[in-house]
XYZ file of C-alpha atoms in Angstrom:
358
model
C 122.754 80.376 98.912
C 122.398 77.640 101.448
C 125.214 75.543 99.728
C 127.579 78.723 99.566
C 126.882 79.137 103.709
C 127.932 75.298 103.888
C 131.137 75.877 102.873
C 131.846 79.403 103.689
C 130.173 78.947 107.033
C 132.736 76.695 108.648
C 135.829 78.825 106.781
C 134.274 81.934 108.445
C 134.006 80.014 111.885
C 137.667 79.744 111.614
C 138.317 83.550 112.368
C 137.515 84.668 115.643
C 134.207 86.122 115.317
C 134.889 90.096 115.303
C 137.212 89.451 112.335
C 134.634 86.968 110.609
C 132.274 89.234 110.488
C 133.902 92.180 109.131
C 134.684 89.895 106.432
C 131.399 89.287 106.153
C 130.153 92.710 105.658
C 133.214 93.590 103.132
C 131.894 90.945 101.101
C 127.933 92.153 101.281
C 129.585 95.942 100.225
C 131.351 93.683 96.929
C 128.477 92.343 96.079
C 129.792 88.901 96.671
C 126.745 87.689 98.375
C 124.063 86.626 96.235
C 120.496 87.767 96.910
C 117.951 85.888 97.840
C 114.514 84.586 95.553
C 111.879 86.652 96.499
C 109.354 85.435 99.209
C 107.362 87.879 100.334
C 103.419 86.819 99.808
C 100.451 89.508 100.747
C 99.363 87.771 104.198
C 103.274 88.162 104.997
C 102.705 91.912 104.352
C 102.209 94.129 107.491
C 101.090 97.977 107.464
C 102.390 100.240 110.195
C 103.253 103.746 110.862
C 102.001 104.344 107.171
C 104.530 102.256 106.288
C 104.090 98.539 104.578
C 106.723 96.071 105.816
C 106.494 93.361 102.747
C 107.429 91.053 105.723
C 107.558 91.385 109.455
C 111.549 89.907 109.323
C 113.889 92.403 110.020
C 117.532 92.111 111.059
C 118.578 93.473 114.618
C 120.908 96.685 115.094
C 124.334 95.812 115.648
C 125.184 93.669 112.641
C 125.653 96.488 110.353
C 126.296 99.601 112.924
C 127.815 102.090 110.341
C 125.083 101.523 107.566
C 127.468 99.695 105.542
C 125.025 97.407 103.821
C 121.572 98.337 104.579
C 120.379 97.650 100.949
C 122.864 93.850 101.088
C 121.237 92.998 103.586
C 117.451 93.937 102.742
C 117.908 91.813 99.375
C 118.549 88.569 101.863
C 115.108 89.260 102.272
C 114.591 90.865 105.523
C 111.493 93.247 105.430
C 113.027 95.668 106.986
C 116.648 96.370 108.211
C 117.473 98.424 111.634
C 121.150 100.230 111.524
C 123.636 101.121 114.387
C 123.791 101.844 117.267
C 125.087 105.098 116.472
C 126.610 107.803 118.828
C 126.907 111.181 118.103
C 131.232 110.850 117.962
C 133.010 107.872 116.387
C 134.162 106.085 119.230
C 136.436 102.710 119.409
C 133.650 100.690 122.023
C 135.999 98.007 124.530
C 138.858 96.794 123.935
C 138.806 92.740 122.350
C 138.424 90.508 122.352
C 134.680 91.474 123.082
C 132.429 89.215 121.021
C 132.508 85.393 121.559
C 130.434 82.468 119.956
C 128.749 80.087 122.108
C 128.345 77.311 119.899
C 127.044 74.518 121.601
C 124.259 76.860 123.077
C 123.371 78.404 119.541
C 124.373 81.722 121.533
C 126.432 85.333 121.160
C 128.106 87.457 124.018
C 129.017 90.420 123.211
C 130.730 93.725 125.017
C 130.792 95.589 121.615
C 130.822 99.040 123.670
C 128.683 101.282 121.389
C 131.855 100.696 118.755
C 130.779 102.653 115.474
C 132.041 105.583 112.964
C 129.529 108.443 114.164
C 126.652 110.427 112.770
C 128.263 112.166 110.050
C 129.735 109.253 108.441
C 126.291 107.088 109.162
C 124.341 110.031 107.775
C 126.028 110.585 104.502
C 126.097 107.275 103.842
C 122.129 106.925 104.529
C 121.731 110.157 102.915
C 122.939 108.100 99.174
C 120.987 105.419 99.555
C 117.488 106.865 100.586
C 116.204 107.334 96.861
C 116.420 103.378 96.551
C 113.878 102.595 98.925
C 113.425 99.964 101.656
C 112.963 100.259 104.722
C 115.749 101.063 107.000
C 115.494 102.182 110.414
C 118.044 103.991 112.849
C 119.250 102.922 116.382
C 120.513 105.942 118.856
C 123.199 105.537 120.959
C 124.968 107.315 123.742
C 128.854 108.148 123.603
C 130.467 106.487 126.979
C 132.236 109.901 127.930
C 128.438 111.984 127.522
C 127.367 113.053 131.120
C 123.693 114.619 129.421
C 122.274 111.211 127.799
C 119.454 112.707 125.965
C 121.564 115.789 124.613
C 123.212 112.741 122.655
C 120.029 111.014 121.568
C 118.818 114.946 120.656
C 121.196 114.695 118.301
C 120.924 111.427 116.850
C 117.401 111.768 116.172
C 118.250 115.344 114.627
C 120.390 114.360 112.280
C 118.869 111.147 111.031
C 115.290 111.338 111.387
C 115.106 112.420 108.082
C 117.165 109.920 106.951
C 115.363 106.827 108.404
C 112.071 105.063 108.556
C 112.233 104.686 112.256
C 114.509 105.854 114.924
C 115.198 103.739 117.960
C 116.235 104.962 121.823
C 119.087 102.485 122.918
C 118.927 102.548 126.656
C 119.515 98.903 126.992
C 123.021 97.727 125.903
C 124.700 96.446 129.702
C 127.999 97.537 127.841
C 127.788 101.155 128.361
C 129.128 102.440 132.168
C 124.960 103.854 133.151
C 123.100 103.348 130.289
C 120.748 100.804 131.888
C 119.455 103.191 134.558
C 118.098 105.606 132.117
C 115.329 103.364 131.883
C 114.003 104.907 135.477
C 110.838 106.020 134.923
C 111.884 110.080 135.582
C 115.196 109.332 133.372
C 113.148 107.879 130.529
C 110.613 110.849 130.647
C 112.545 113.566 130.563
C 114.965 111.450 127.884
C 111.967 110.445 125.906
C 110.314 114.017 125.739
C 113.655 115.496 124.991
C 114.571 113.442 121.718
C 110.671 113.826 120.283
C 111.064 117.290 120.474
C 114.049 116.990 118.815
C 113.019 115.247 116.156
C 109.793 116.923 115.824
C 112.151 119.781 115.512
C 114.020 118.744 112.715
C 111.069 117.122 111.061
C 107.762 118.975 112.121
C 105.656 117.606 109.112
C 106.799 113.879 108.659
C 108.628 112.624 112.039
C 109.644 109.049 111.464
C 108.076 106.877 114.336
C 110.018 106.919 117.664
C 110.885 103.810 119.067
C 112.317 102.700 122.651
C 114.671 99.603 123.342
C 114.612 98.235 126.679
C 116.594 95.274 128.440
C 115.221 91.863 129.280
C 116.825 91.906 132.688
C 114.228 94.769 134.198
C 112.237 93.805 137.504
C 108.565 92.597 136.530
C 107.367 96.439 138.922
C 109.348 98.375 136.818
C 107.601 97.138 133.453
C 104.513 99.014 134.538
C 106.431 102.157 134.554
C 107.732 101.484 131.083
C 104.274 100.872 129.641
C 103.316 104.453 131.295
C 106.043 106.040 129.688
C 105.240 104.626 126.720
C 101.796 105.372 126.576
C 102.335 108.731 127.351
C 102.180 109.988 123.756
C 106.000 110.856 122.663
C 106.507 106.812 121.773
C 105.474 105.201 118.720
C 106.128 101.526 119.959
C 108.654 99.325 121.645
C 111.643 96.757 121.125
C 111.932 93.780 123.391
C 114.028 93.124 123.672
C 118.128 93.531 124.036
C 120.663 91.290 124.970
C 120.712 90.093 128.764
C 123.675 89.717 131.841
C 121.905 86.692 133.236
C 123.684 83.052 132.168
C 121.148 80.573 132.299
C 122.646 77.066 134.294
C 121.637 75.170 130.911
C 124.699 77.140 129.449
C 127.432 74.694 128.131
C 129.921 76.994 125.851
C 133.447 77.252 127.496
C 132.940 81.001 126.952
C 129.842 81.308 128.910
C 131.234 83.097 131.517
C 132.524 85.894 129.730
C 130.995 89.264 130.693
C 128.802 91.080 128.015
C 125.545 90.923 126.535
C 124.180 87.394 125.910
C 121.839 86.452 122.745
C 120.597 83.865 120.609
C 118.714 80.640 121.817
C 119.027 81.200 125.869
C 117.243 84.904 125.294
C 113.673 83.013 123.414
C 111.992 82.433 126.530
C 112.491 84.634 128.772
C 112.311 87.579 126.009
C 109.030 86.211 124.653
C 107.340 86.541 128.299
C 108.954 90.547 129.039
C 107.313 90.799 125.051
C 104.056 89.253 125.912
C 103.821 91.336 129.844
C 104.389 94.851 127.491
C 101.393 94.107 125.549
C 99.510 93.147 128.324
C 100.319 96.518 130.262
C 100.168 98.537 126.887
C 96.916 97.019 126.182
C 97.495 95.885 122.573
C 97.618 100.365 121.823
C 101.363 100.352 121.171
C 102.904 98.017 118.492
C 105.848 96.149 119.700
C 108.762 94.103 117.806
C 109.611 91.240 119.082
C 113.381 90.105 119.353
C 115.821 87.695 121.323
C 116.159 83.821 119.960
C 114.212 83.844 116.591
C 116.306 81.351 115.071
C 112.831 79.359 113.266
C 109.595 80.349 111.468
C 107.370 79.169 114.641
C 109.865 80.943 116.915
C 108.866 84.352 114.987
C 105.465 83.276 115.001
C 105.229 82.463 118.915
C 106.477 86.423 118.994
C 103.542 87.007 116.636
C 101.253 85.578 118.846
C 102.555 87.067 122.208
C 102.326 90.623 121.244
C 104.443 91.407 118.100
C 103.935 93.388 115.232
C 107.213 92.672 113.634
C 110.342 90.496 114.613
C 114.007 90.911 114.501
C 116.987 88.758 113.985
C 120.814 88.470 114.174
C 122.609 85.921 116.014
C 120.827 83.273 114.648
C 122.528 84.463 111.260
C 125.722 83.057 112.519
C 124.451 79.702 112.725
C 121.942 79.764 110.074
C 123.060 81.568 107.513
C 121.040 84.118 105.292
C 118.606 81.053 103.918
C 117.193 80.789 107.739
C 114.948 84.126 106.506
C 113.183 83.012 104.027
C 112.824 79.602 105.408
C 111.334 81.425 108.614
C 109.076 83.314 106.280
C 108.404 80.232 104.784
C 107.233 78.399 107.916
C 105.238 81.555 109.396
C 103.110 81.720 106.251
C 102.232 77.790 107.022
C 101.483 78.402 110.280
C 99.204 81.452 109.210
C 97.286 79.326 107.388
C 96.986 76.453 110.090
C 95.221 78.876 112.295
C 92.978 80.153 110.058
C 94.699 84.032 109.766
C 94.895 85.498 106.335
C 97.503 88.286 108.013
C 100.284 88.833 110.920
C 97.847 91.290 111.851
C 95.299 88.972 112.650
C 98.053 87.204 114.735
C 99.119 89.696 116.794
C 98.249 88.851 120.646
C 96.629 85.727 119.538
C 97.561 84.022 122.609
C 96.139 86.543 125.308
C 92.778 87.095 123.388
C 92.852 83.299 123.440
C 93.573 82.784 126.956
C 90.747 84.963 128.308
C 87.614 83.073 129.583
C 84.835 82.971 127.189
């Protein structure tokens, strides 16, 4: 596989990116991408929400938003693969161009827009594939026109709670007119109680475990607020986190300035410290996964260590190619062993419990 991405990496680079990578995804639905050998050793393993991950690598919503090739892109060997954003009504999302490569920053902006075929055609399509197992999980969006949010995310986590292994409140995307200021503490409450009811609803016996996304870009006060809300009882854990609007001055890619969503490389830093202040405030309770920058094995492993149960992926995909995950896996098994854990478990919040005086 890593000598196929060689020379269809630069082909694909070629296209402008929206078109490359719907090439990309008709080629995972022909079954023109091989798998990948299996990696995926016991200490890799991680068990949560009765669930066991066979490895805590799992690719990011947003590369396949329609559920197109959930079970493609699990046998790249991601432990677990997150779907969407889906909204309740197909909807178009901005017009493009709207998703741009930043090369020589190992970067991604995007103004996707919440772009994506609906629930029905998501559902039915989740709905044929659920007997093969893996573990695929759901992310909720809001349609842009929808003046009640959580009557949206209601009915996202209606009709595919029982079709996923996790569902996932979007309120973080900066491409959505609003979306960002559900994330208010009263907002998020009332939104949060509103789609567990919903779900519980739908699924009284065996509700899938409710997850929240939030942005990178929130002010350090309002984290505490988050962390309330989140301990409250109607979340199962956290993402942290989603793409940012801030441009770093290190930035170097002539399309830098281009509005949108920016991930990749630029994200690992500050993402890592909004990951490692939730566990903090959440007191270890809640598990968290950890995204924004992974593009190495001790990248996901610094994640480990800051708070992080799990780990997603995506726009270091585009530059990597589907061999970066199970080098990553690779790498964070070494570095397992260097410090003595026989288990990501072990490794989650290794660096607070380390930093406290003795």
């Amino acid at each position: 596989m890593p000598d196929l991405f060689r020379l269809a990496g630069p082909l694909l680079r070629l296209l402008d990116p929206e078109t490359a990578h719907g090439l990309t995804v008709r080629l995972l639905q022909a079954g023109l991408v091989p798998a990948q050998p299996t990696f995926d050793p016991p200490a890799l393993a991680v068990r949560l929400w009765g669930r066991t991950f066979p490895n805590p690598v799992g690719l990011a919503a947003g590369f396949d938003k329609n559920a197109e090739v959930p079970d493609a892109m699990l046998a790249q060997g991601f432990g677990f693969v997150e779907i969407g954003s889906v909204t309740p009504l197909p909807q178009p999302g901005n017009p493009r161009p709207r998703l741009f490569r930043l090369t020589a920053d190992a970067a991604i902006i995007n103004r996707m827009g919440f772009n994506n075929q609906g629930l029905e055609a998501v559902a039915a399509r989740l709905a044929a594939r659920r007997s093969r197992g893996g573990l695929v999980g759901a992310n909720l969006g809001k349609n842009k026109t929808t003046e009640d949010a959580a009557a949206d995310y209601e009915k996202g986590a209606a009709r595919l709670g029982p079709l996923s292994d996790y569902l996932v409140i979007n309120v973080s995307s900066p491409n959505t007119p609003g979306l960002r200021a559900l994330q208010g503490r009263d907002q998020l409450e009332s939104l949060v109680r509103r789609t567990r009811s919903a779900l519980i609803r739908s699924m009284p016996k065996a509700a899938p475990p409710l997850l929240l996304k939030i942005a990178p870009d929130l002010a350090w006060e309002d984290l505490s607020d988050i962390a309330a809300v989140a301990l409250a009882g109607d979340l199962d854990g956290l993402i942290v986190s989603n793409t940012t609007v801030a441009r770093p001055d290190s930035l170097r890619s002539p399309h830098a300035s281009e509005t949108g969503g920016l991930s990749g490389a630029p994200l690992f830093a500050s993402s890592t410290a909004m990951l490692r202040r939730m566990y903090e405030l959440t007191h270890g309770k809640l598990p968290i996964i950890g995204v924004g920058g992974i593009a190495s094995g001790s990248e996901a492993y610094a994640k480990i260590r800051a708070g992080a149960s799990l780990v997603q992926l995506y726009s270091a995909l585009i530059y990597g190619g589907p061999g970066l995950v199970t080098q990553i896996k690779r790498d964070m098994l070494d570095l397992l062993t260097r410090d003595g854990f026989s288990s990501i478990a072990e490794a989650v919040g290794a660096d607070l419990r380390d930093s406290k005086p003795s």
